[in-house]
Amino acid sequence: MQITTFKYSILGIDEAHELALLMSRGSSDAHSLNVTCVDITTEAQNALLKILEAPAAGMLLTLHHPNPSALLPTLRSRAGAGHFEIYKLEAYAREHSDVKAFLKAEGPARLKLIAPLVVKMDEPEEKLAQREEASAFLLELEQEAYKIKDWPLLEEIERGLRHVAERELPVRVIMEHIALMN
């Protein structure tokens, strides 16, 4: 079996098209594509769904993601169907010492804690790194919020993770919204 590994911070539509091309080729030997990503856009997920409708013989796509529950339900439902598997990416978790303090704090104190994550960035590489840091913080915050069963906050964190991945809103807006939740 041939195994090809891809690592993305954000798996976007262009990367999904690249994977689609590889998946459509098929081969006489079994071929596994192992994809690790921190975030994945909705467009990329839809592209993967199209690939999985009629995968080439002998192809297996394995997706490693830090929060599989944030993936589209239709994509999750395809897992285990023989050509597609999803695994939770545990290794990505970073430790943000401020997460527990963030949960205990209120509005203004929370804004101070997230200040390093929301500094204005100009360069594309800096913006991408900032999105990765925001995602890592939100993923850790999600775990802590789950432990204390803060369901409204969990909903907003999941929404925030989607916005970070989709690049719909500036990181500052997303993080400040979550910080100001009671």
N, CA and C of each residue as an Amber inpcrd file, in Angstrom:
protein
   546
   0.8430000  -1.1770000   0.0000000   0.0000000   0.0000000   0.0000000
   0.8880000   1.2410000   0.0000000   0.5820000   2.1570000  -0.8810000
   1.2900000   3.4300000  -0.9380000   0.5570000   4.4200000  -0.0330000
   1.3170000   5.1550000   0.7790000   0.7340000   6.1360000   1.6930000
   1.3200000   7.5040000   1.3850000   0.4460000   8.4780000   1.1890000
   0.8690000   9.8540000   0.9550000   0.2900000  10.7070000   2.0810000
   1.1330000  11.5330000   2.6890000   0.7210000  12.3390000   3.8330000
   0.7230000  13.8200000   3.4730000  -0.3340000  14.5100000   3.8860000
  -0.4570000  15.9500000   3.6790000  -0.7500000  16.5930000   5.0260000
  -0.1250000  17.7530000   5.2870000  -0.3820000  18.5040000   6.5160000
  -0.7320000  19.9380000   6.1470000  -1.8630000  20.3900000   6.6520000
  -2.3260000  21.7490000   6.3790000  -2.7240000  22.4110000   7.6950000
  -2.4650000  23.6950000   7.8070000  -3.0360000  24.4050000   8.9460000
  -4.5160000  24.6430000   8.6430000  -4.8020000  25.1470000   7.4480000
  -6.1860000  25.3010000   7.0120000  -6.3270000  24.6200000   5.6560000
  -7.1990000  23.6260000   5.5990000  -7.4630000  22.9090000   4.3570000
  -8.5570000  23.6660000   3.6190000  -8.1690000  24.3160000   2.5260000
  -9.1050000  25.1180000   1.7540000  -9.5270000  24.4110000   0.4830000
 -10.2550000  25.1150000  -0.3310000 -10.8040000  24.5320000  -1.5530000
  -9.7090000  24.1200000  -2.5310000  -8.6450000  24.9040000  -2.6470000
  -7.5650000  24.5450000  -3.5720000  -6.8990000  23.2390000  -3.1640000
  -6.6630000  23.0860000  -1.8710000  -6.0530000  21.8550000  -1.3750000
  -7.0010000  20.6690000  -1.5660000  -8.3050000  20.9080000  -1.3700000
  -9.2900000  19.8400000  -1.5630000  -9.3350000  19.4050000  -3.0200000
  -9.1750000  20.3590000  -3.9520000  -9.1450000  19.9980000  -5.3730000
  -7.9190000  19.1490000  -5.6890000  -6.7930000  19.4810000  -5.0530000
  -5.5710000  18.6830000  -5.2220000  -5.8030000  17.2490000  -4.7270000
  -6.4510000  17.1220000  -3.5780000  -6.7650000  15.7930000  -3.0460000
  -7.7450000  15.0570000  -3.9520000  -8.7190000  15.7930000  -4.4980000
  -9.6910000  15.1830000  -5.4090000  -9.0000000  14.6060000  -6.6330000
  -8.0440000  15.3400000  -7.1570000  -7.2970000  14.8660000  -8.3190000
  -6.5610000  13.5690000  -7.9860000  -5.9140000  13.5400000  -6.8460000
  -5.2050000  12.3270000  -6.4290000  -6.1650000  11.1650000  -6.1860000
  -7.3150000  11.4490000  -5.5790000  -8.2950000  10.3940000  -5.2870000
  -8.9270000   9.8390000  -6.5550000  -9.0580000  10.6650000  -7.5810000
  -9.7300000  10.2200000  -8.8050000  -8.8450000   9.3520000  -9.6880000
  -7.5550000   9.3810000  -9.4470000  -6.6290000   8.6400000 -10.3040000
  -6.7460000   7.1310000 -10.1590000  -7.0160000   6.6610000  -8.9720000
  -7.0950000   5.2190000  -8.7760000  -5.7870000   4.5490000  -9.1560000
  -5.5850000   3.3480000  -8.7130000  -4.3720000   2.6280000  -9.0710000
  -4.5940000   1.1500000  -8.8340000  -3.7040000   0.3570000  -9.3870000
  -3.8200000  -1.0860000  -9.1950000  -3.4360000  -1.4650000  -7.7680000
  -2.6030000  -0.6400000  -7.1270000  -2.2290000  -0.8630000  -5.7280000
  -3.1210000  -0.0090000  -4.8350000  -3.3020000  -0.4560000  -3.6110000
  -4.0510000   0.3470000  -2.6500000  -3.2540000   1.6130000  -2.3460000
  -3.9560000   2.7210000  -2.1900000  -3.3110000   4.0070000  -1.9420000
  -4.0770000   4.7070000  -0.8250000  -3.3560000   5.1730000   0.1630000
  -3.9590000   5.8780000   1.2860000  -3.4600000   7.3180000   1.3140000
  -4.3940000   8.2510000   1.4050000  -4.0550000   9.6600000   1.5810000
  -4.3460000  10.0080000   3.0350000  -3.3120000  10.3340000   3.7840000
  -3.4630000  10.7470000   5.1800000  -3.3860000  12.2630000   5.2310000
  -4.4670000  12.8920000   5.6420000  -4.5570000  14.3460000   5.6540000
  -4.7310000  14.8230000   7.0940000  -3.8410000  15.7030000   7.5100000
  -3.9200000  16.3060000   8.8330000  -4.1560000  17.7940000   8.6520000
  -5.1750000  18.3180000   9.3290000  -5.4410000  19.7520000   9.2360000
  -5.9660000  20.2650000  10.5670000  -5.6930000  21.5240000  10.8290000
  -6.1850000  22.1710000  12.0380000  -7.5970000  22.6800000  11.7910000
  -7.8290000  23.2410000  10.6250000  -9.1390000  23.7390000  10.2250000
  -9.3960000  23.3350000   8.7850000 -10.6800000  23.2700000   8.4350000
 -11.0670000  22.9320000   7.0710000 -12.2860000  23.7760000   6.7120000
 -12.2480000  24.4020000   5.5480000 -13.3560000  25.2660000   5.1380000
 -14.5530000  24.4240000   4.7140000 -15.7280000  25.0360000   4.7500000
 -16.9470000  24.3520000   4.3200000 -16.8380000  23.9540000   2.8550000
 -16.2650000  24.8310000   2.0320000 -16.1100000  24.5150000   0.6130000
 -15.2310000  23.2850000   0.4220000 -14.1660000  23.1860000   1.1950000
 -13.2780000  22.0260000   1.1020000 -14.0070000  20.7590000   1.5430000
 -14.8150000  20.8680000   2.5890000 -15.5730000  19.7020000   3.0410000
 -16.5480000  19.2390000   1.9620000 -17.2060000  20.1960000   1.3110000
 -18.1250000  19.8340000   0.2300000 -17.3890000  19.1840000  -0.9330000
 -16.1850000  19.6700000  -1.2300000 -15.3870000  19.0570000  -2.2960000
 -15.0150000  17.6220000  -1.9260000 -14.6590000  17.3950000  -0.6670000
 -14.3440000  16.0340000  -0.2230000 -15.5720000  15.1340000  -0.3180000
 -16.7400000  15.6790000  -0.0190000 -17.9710000  14.8950000  -0.1450000
 -18.1750000  14.4120000  -1.5760000 -17.9120000  15.3000000  -2.5350000
 -18.0660000  14.9170000  -3.9440000 -17.1030000  13.8020000  -4.3160000
 -15.8840000  13.8690000  -3.7920000 -14.8920000  12.8230000  -4.0470000
 -15.4010000  11.4960000  -3.5060000 -15.9800000  11.5440000  -2.3220000
 -16.3880000  10.3230000  -1.6340000 -17.6600000   9.7080000  -2.2030000
 -18.3650000  10.4340000  -3.0780000 -19.5480000   9.8610000  -3.7130000
 -19.1780000   8.6880000  -4.6020000 -18.0590000   8.8010000  -5.2960000
 -17.6080000   7.7200000  -6.1780000 -16.0870000   7.6470000  -6.1430000
 -15.5260000   7.1660000  -5.0410000 -14.0610000   7.1100000  -4.9430000
 -13.4730000   6.0650000  -5.8830000 -12.2610000   6.3210000  -6.3300000
 -11.5700000   5.3660000  -7.1930000 -11.2650000   4.1020000  -6.3880000
 -11.2140000   2.9920000  -7.0820000 -10.9330000   1.7080000  -6.4310000
  -9.5690000   1.7470000  -5.7430000  -9.5070000   1.1870000  -4.5670000
  -8.2370000   1.0740000  -3.8600000  -7.7900000   2.3250000  -3.1320000
  -8.6250000   3.3650000  -3.1150000  -8.2390000   4.6210000  -2.4680000
  -8.8550000   4.7080000  -1.0710000  -8.0800000   5.2300000  -0.1360000
  -8.5460000   5.4700000   1.2240000  -8.1210000   6.8780000   1.6200000
  -9.0630000   7.6630000   2.1060000  -8.7750000   9.0070000   2.6000000
  -8.9440000   8.9900000   4.1130000  -7.9020000   9.3740000   4.8290000
  -7.9450000   9.4510000   6.2860000  -7.7400000  10.9070000   6.6810000
  -8.6990000  11.4500000   7.4220000  -8.6570000  12.8490000   7.8390000
  -8.4160000  12.9160000   9.3420000  -7.3790000  13.6420000   9.7400000
  -7.0640000  13.8690000  11.1520000  -7.3730000  15.3350000  11.4470000
  -8.2930000  15.5760000  12.3770000  -8.7760000  16.9250000  12.6680000
  -8.9410000  17.0630000  14.1790000  -8.5920000  18.2210000  14.7600000
  -8.6810000  18.3580000  16.2140000 -10.1040000  18.3210000  16.7680000
 -11.1010000  18.6160000  15.9360000 -12.4750000  18.6650000  16.4260000
 -13.4270000  18.0810000  15.3830000 -13.4690000  16.7560000  15.2410000
 -14.3250000  16.1540000  14.2200000 -15.7910000  16.5510000  14.3320000
 -16.2590000  16.8910000  15.5240000 -17.6650000  17.2780000  15.6740000
 -17.9720000  18.5960000  14.9630000 -16.9480000  19.3730000  14.6300000
 -17.1550000  20.6330000  13.9170000 -17.2610000  20.4240000  12.4060000
 -16.9820000  19.2100000  11.9500000 -17.0910000  18.9190000  10.5190000
 -18.5590000  18.8100000  10.1310000 -18.8370000  18.9810000   8.8440000
 -20.2080000  18.8550000   8.3670000 -20.7550000  17.4700000   8.7130000
 -21.9950000  17.3950000   9.1740000 -22.5730000  16.0870000   9.5090000
 -22.5500000  15.1130000   8.3290000 -22.7660000  15.6240000   7.1250000
 -22.7480000  14.7370000   5.9570000 -21.3610000  14.1570000   5.7150000
 -20.3210000  14.9370000   6.0050000 -18.9570000  14.4250000   5.8560000
 -18.6720000  13.3860000   6.9390000 -19.0830000  13.6810000   8.1590000
 -18.8780000  12.7180000   9.2510000 -19.6060000  11.4110000   8.9750000
 -20.7740000  11.4930000   8.3450000 -21.5590000  10.2800000   8.0960000
 -20.8880000   9.3500000   7.0850000 -19.9880000   9.8780000   6.2810000
 -19.2770000   9.0430000   5.2980000 -18.1280000   8.2510000   5.9210000
 -17.7300000   8.6210000   7.1250000 -16.6070000   7.9410000   7.7760000
 -16.9690000   6.4830000   8.0430000 -15.9970000   5.6180000   7.8500000
 -16.1990000   4.1960000   8.1010000 -16.8850000   3.4650000   6.9680000
 -17.0970000   4.1380000   5.8430000 -17.7760000   3.5090000   4.7100000
 -16.8100000   2.7550000   3.8020000 -15.5760000   2.5780000   4.2430000
 -14.6230000   1.8030000   3.4570000 -13.5800000   2.6330000   2.7440000
 -13.9160000   3.8620000   2.3710000 -12.9780000   4.7190000   1.6430000
 -12.5760000   5.9580000   2.4390000 -13.1620000   6.1290000   3.6300000
 -12.9550000   7.3730000   4.3630000 -12.9880000   7.1130000   5.8640000
 -12.0200000   7.6840000   6.5760000 -11.9640000   7.5710000   8.0300000
 -11.6400000   8.9440000   8.6170000 -12.1600000   9.2090000   9.8030000
 -11.8700000  10.4550000  10.5120000 -11.3060000  10.0960000  11.8840000
 -10.2260000  10.7730000  12.2590000  -9.6380000  10.5780000  13.5830000
  -9.4600000  11.9320000  14.2520000  -9.6420000  11.9400000  15.5580000
  -9.4150000  13.1710000  16.3170000  -7.9180000  13.3890000  16.4500000
  -7.4870000  14.5800000  16.1230000  -6.0770000  14.9540000  16.1930000
  -5.7840000  15.4720000  17.5930000  -5.2050000  14.6320000  18.4230000
  -4.8930000  15.0100000  19.8020000  -3.5780000  15.7760000  19.8810000
  -2.6580000  15.4420000  19.0160000  -1.2980000  15.9790000  19.1120000
  -1.2350000  17.4800000  18.8800000  -2.2710000  18.0670000  18.2750000
  -2.1950000  19.4890000  17.9570000  -2.3790000  20.3660000  19.1860000
  -3.0440000  19.8320000  20.1820000  -3.4050000  20.6680000  21.3310000
  -2.1920000  21.3930000  21.9000000  -2.3160000  22.6880000  22.0000000
  -1.2790000  23.5140000  22.6140000  -1.7830000  23.9050000  23.9890000
  -0.8860000  24.2410000  24.8330000  -1.3220000  24.6550000  26.1580000
  -1.3230000  26.1710000  26.2420000  -2.4720000  26.6990000  26.5070000
  -2.6270000  28.1270000  26.7440000  -2.9480000  28.2690000  28.2270000
  -2.0100000  28.7510000  28.9700000  -2.1950000  28.8540000  30.4190000
  -3.3370000  29.7970000  30.7730000  -3.7260000  30.6410000  29.8380000
  -4.7550000  31.6340000  30.1160000  -6.1790000  31.0990000  29.9810000
  -6.3600000  29.8740000  29.4940000  -7.7090000  29.3720000  29.2400000
  -8.5310000  29.2830000  30.5250000  -7.9700000  28.7140000  31.5670000
  -8.7210000  28.5980000  32.8260000  -8.9750000  29.9770000  33.4320000
  -7.9900000  30.8530000  33.3430000  -8.1780000  32.2230000  33.8320000
  -9.2530000  32.9270000  33.0100000  -9.2800000  32.6650000  31.7030000
 -10.2770000  33.2430000  30.8090000 -11.6820000  32.8490000  31.2600000
 -11.8740000  31.5750000  31.5780000 -13.1930000  31.1020000  31.9930000
 -13.6450000  31.7260000  33.3090000 -12.7080000  31.9870000  34.2040000
 -13.0470000  32.5650000  35.5040000 -13.2800000  34.0750000  35.4190000
 -12.6710000  34.7050000  34.4270000 -12.7280000  36.1690000  34.3060000
 -14.0330000  36.6240000  33.6560000 -14.2340000  37.9400000  33.6690000
 -15.3760000  38.5430000  32.9910000 -14.8730000  39.5560000  31.9750000
 -15.7750000  40.0540000  31.1400000 -15.5220000  40.9800000  30.0520000
 -14.1550000  41.6180000  29.9090000 -13.8850000  42.7300000  30.6240000
 -12.6190000  43.4470000  30.4280000 -11.3790000  42.5930000  30.7070000
 -11.4560000  41.7540000  31.7330000 -10.3030000  40.8960000  32.0500000
 -10.0870000  39.8630000  30.9450000 -11.1820000  39.3530000  30.3910000
 -11.0660000  38.4050000  29.2740000 -10.4300000  39.0790000  28.0570000
 -10.8350000  40.3090000  27.8020000 -10.2650000  41.0320000  26.6580000
  -8.7560000  41.1970000  26.8100000  -8.3020000  41.4450000  28.0340000
  -6.8560000  41.5570000  28.2710000  -6.1560000  40.2260000  28.0160000
  -6.7990000  39.1300000  28.4080000  -6.1870000  37.8120000  28.2350000
  -6.0400000  37.4180000  26.7650000  -6.9880000  37.8600000  25.9300000
  -6.9030000  37.4940000  24.5090000  -6.1530000  38.5260000  23.6770000
  -5.7470000  39.6330000  24.2870000  -5.0670000  40.7080000  23.5460000
  -3.9260000  40.2030000  22.6590000  -3.0660000  39.2930000  23.1230000
  -1.9820000  38.8250000  22.2460000  -2.4830000  38.0670000  21.0070000
  -3.6980000  37.5180000  21.0920000  -4.2430000  36.7620000  19.9630000
  -4.9150000  37.6440000  18.9210000  -5.1970000  38.8940000  19.2720000
  -5.9790000  39.7410000  18.3650000  -5.2170000  40.9540000  17.8400000
  -3.9120000  40.9580000  17.9800000  -3.0880000  42.0500000  17.4630000
  -3.2420000  42.1010000  15.9420000  -3.3570000  43.3040000  15.3810000
  -3.5170000  43.4430000  13.9270000  -2.2680000  42.9590000  13.2020000
  -2.4810000  42.0900000  12.2220000  -1.3900000  41.5380000  11.4110000
  -1.5680000  41.9980000   9.9680000  -0.4600000  42.2630000   9.2940000
  -0.5280000  42.7300000   7.9170000  -0.1150000  41.6710000   6.9010000
   0.8830000  40.8860000   7.2300000   1.4060000  39.8910000   6.2880000
   0.5390000  38.6320000   6.2850000   0.3120000  38.0290000   5.1070000
  -0.5100000  36.8100000   5.0300000  -0.0150000  35.6850000   5.9450000
   1.3050000  35.5180000   6.0440000   1.8420000  34.4530000   6.8980000
   1.5260000  34.7270000   8.3620000   1.5960000  36.0000000   8.7460000
   1.2840000  36.3720000  10.1270000  -0.1940000  36.1480000  10.4200000
  -1.0530000  36.4920000   9.4590000  -2.4880000  36.2960000   9.6430000
  -2.8220000  34.8170000   9.7860000  -2.1670000  33.9800000   8.9860000
  -2.3910000  32.5400000   9.0710000  -1.9410000  32.0100000  10.4290000
  -0.7790000  32.4400000  10.8880000  -0.2790000  32.0160000  12.2000000
  -1.2300000  32.4760000  13.3080000  -1.7730000  33.6780000  13.1630000
  -2.7140000  34.1970000  14.1510000  -3.9820000  33.3390000  14.1780000
  -4.4670000  32.9510000  13.0100000  -5.6530000  32.0880000  12.9420000
  -5.3790000  30.7330000  13.5890000  -4.1740000  30.2050000  13.3780000
  -3.8030000  28.9330000  14.0020000  -3.7870000  29.0650000  15.5200000
  -3.2240000  30.1520000  16.0190000  -3.1810000  30.3800000  17.4700000
  -4.5920000  30.5520000  18.0360000  -5.4310000  31.2870000  17.3220000
  -6.8110000  31.4740000  17.7740000  -7.5410000  30.1330000  17.7920000
  -7.3370000  29.3190000  16.7630000  -7.9570000  27.9860000  16.7220000
  -7.4900000  27.1360000  17.8900000  -6.1940000  27.1570000  18.1470000
  -5.6450000  26.3630000  19.2500000  -6.2460000  26.8140000  20.5850000
  -6.3400000  28.1240000  20.7820000  -6.9290000  28.6580000  22.0160000
  -8.3870000  28.2230000  22.1290000  -9.1380000  28.3550000  21.0260000
 -10.5560000  27.9970000  21.0540000 -10.7560000  26.5020000  21.2870000
  -9.8930000  25.6790000  20.7220000 -10.0060000  24.2330000  20.9380000
  -9.7650000  23.8750000  22.4020000  -8.7840000  24.5130000  23.0050000
  -8.5250000  24.2540000  24.4220000  -9.6630000  24.8170000  25.2790000
 -10.1500000  25.9940000  24.9080000 -11.2790000  26.5900000  25.6230000
 -12.5080000  25.6830000  25.5140000 -12.6930000  25.0930000  24.3560000
 -13.8150000  24.1790000  24.1440000 -13.7400000  22.9910000  25.1100000
 -12.5590000  22.4360000  25.2670000 -12.3940000  21.3000000  26.1830000
 -12.7250000  21.7030000  27.6160000 -12.2520000  22.8640000  28.0280000
 -12.5170000  23.3250000  29.3940000 -13.9960000  23.6730000  29.5850000
 -14.6150000  24.2920000  28.5850000 -16.0360000  24.6400000  28.6780000
 -16.8930000  23.3790000  28.7380000 -16.4620000  22.3420000  28.0380000
 -17.1920000  21.0720000  28.0800000 -17.1380000  20.4700000  29.4850000
 -15.9870000  20.5650000  30.1290000 -15.8370000  20.0140000  31.4890000
 -16.8100000  20.6580000  32.4700000 -17.0780000  21.9540000  32.2710000
 -17.9860000  22.6520000  33.1920000 -19.4090000  22.7540000  32.6230000
 -19.6350000  22.1120000  31.4950000 -20.9680000  22.0370000  30.8660000
 -21.5600000  23.4160000  30.5640000 -20.7320000  24.3080000  30.0180000
 -21.1950000  25.6430000  29.6300000 -21.6680000  25.5710000  28.1770000
 -22.9080000  25.1110000  27.9840000 -23.4240000  24.8460000  26.6390000
 -23.4970000  26.0900000  25.7590000 -23.9760000  27.2430000  26.2610000
 -24.0020000  28.4280000  25.3880000 -22.6010000  28.8200000  24.9010000
 -21.6260000  28.7510000  25.8010000 -20.2560000  29.0750000  25.4010000
 -19.7420000  28.0640000  24.3780000 -20.0600000  26.7890000  24.5790000
 -19.6300000  25.7610000  23.6200000 -20.1860000  26.0380000  22.2250000
 -21.4490000  26.4500000  22.1570000 -22.0460000  26.7800000  20.8550000
 -21.2910000  27.9250000  20.1860000 -20.9710000  28.9500000  20.9610000
 -20.2550000  30.0970000  20.3990000 -18.8240000  29.7320000  20.0120000
 -18.1960000  28.8540000  20.7710000 -16.8410000  28.4170000  20.4240000
 -16.8650000  27.6660000  19.1010000 -17.8370000  26.7570000  18.9270000
 -17.9250000  26.0240000  17.6620000 -18.1770000  26.9740000  16.5010000
 -19.0550000  27.9510000  16.7180000 -19.3140000  28.9500000  15.6750000
 -18.0350000  29.7390000  15.3940000 -17.3160000  30.1060000  16.4550000
 -16.0560000  30.8340000  16.2960000 -15.0220000  30.0260000  15.5290000
 -14.9200000  28.7370000  15.8320000 -13.9740000  27.8750000  15.1060000
 -14.3050000  27.8340000  13.6150000 -15.6100000  27.7630000  13.2990000
 -16.0020000  27.7560000  11.8840000 -15.6260000  29.0730000  11.2100000
 -15.8730000  30.1860000  11.9040000 -15.5300000  31.4930000  11.3290000
 -14.0280000  31.6430000  11.1390000 -13.2500000  31.1460000  12.0810000
 -11.7890000  31.2060000  11.9410000 -11.3640000  30.4010000  10.7190000
 -11.9180000  29.2100000  10.5710000 -11.5540000  28.3500000   9.4420000
 -11.9870000  28.9420000   8.1100000 -13.1660000  29.5420000   8.0880000
 -13.7080000  30.0820000   6.8400000 -13.1150000  31.4370000   6.4880000
 -12.4190000  32.0430000   7.4230000 -11.8330000  33.3720000   7.2260000
 -12.9050000  34.4090000   6.9070000 -14.0990000  34.1990000   7.4690000
 -15.2210000  35.1010000   7.2170000 -15.0850000  36.4200000   7.9620000
 -14.5220000  36.3470000   9.1470000 -14.4210000  37.5220000  10.0030000
 -12.9970000  37.6650000  10.5080000 -12.6020000  38.8700000  10.8630000
 -11.2820000  39.0330000  11.4780000 -11.2190000  38.2710000  12.8090000
 -10.0540000  37.7560000  13.1300000  -9.8570000  37.0240000  14.3800000
 -10.2700000  37.8850000  15.5690000  -9.9530000  39.1680000  15.5210000
 -10.2940000  40.0740000  16.6210000 -11.7920000  40.0470000  16.9140000
 -12.6270000  40.1240000  15.8860000 -14.0800000  40.1410000  16.0610000
 -14.5620000  38.8310000  16.6890000 -14.0500000  37.7210000  16.1980000
 -14.4530000  36.4060000  16.7060000 -14.0820000  36.2610000  18.1800000
 -12.8320000  36.5670000  18.4840000 -12.3410000  36.3730000  19.8490000
 -13.0050000  37.3430000  20.8290000 -13.2190000  38.5820000  20.4120000
 -13.8670000  39.5470000  21.3010000 -15.3110000  39.1500000  21.5780000
 -15.9870000  38.6180000  20.5760000 -17.3660000  38.1550000  20.7780000
 -17.4100000  37.0690000  21.8570000 -16.5210000  36.1060000  21.7510000
 -16.4830000  35.0170000  22.7350000 -16.0720000  35.5480000  24.1110000
 -15.1400000  36.4830000  24.1290000 -14.6820000  37.0390000  25.4070000
 -15.7960000  37.7790000  26.1430000 -16.7060000  38.3820000  25.4130000
 -17.7520000  39.1850000  26.0430000 -19.0040000  38.3890000  26.3920000
 -18.9740000  37.0780000  26.1470000 -20.1040000  36.2240000  26.5480000
 -20.1210000  36.0780000  28.0630000 -21.3030000  36.0160000  28.6420000
 -21.4150000  35.8290000  30.1080000 -21.7240000  34.4050000  30.4300000
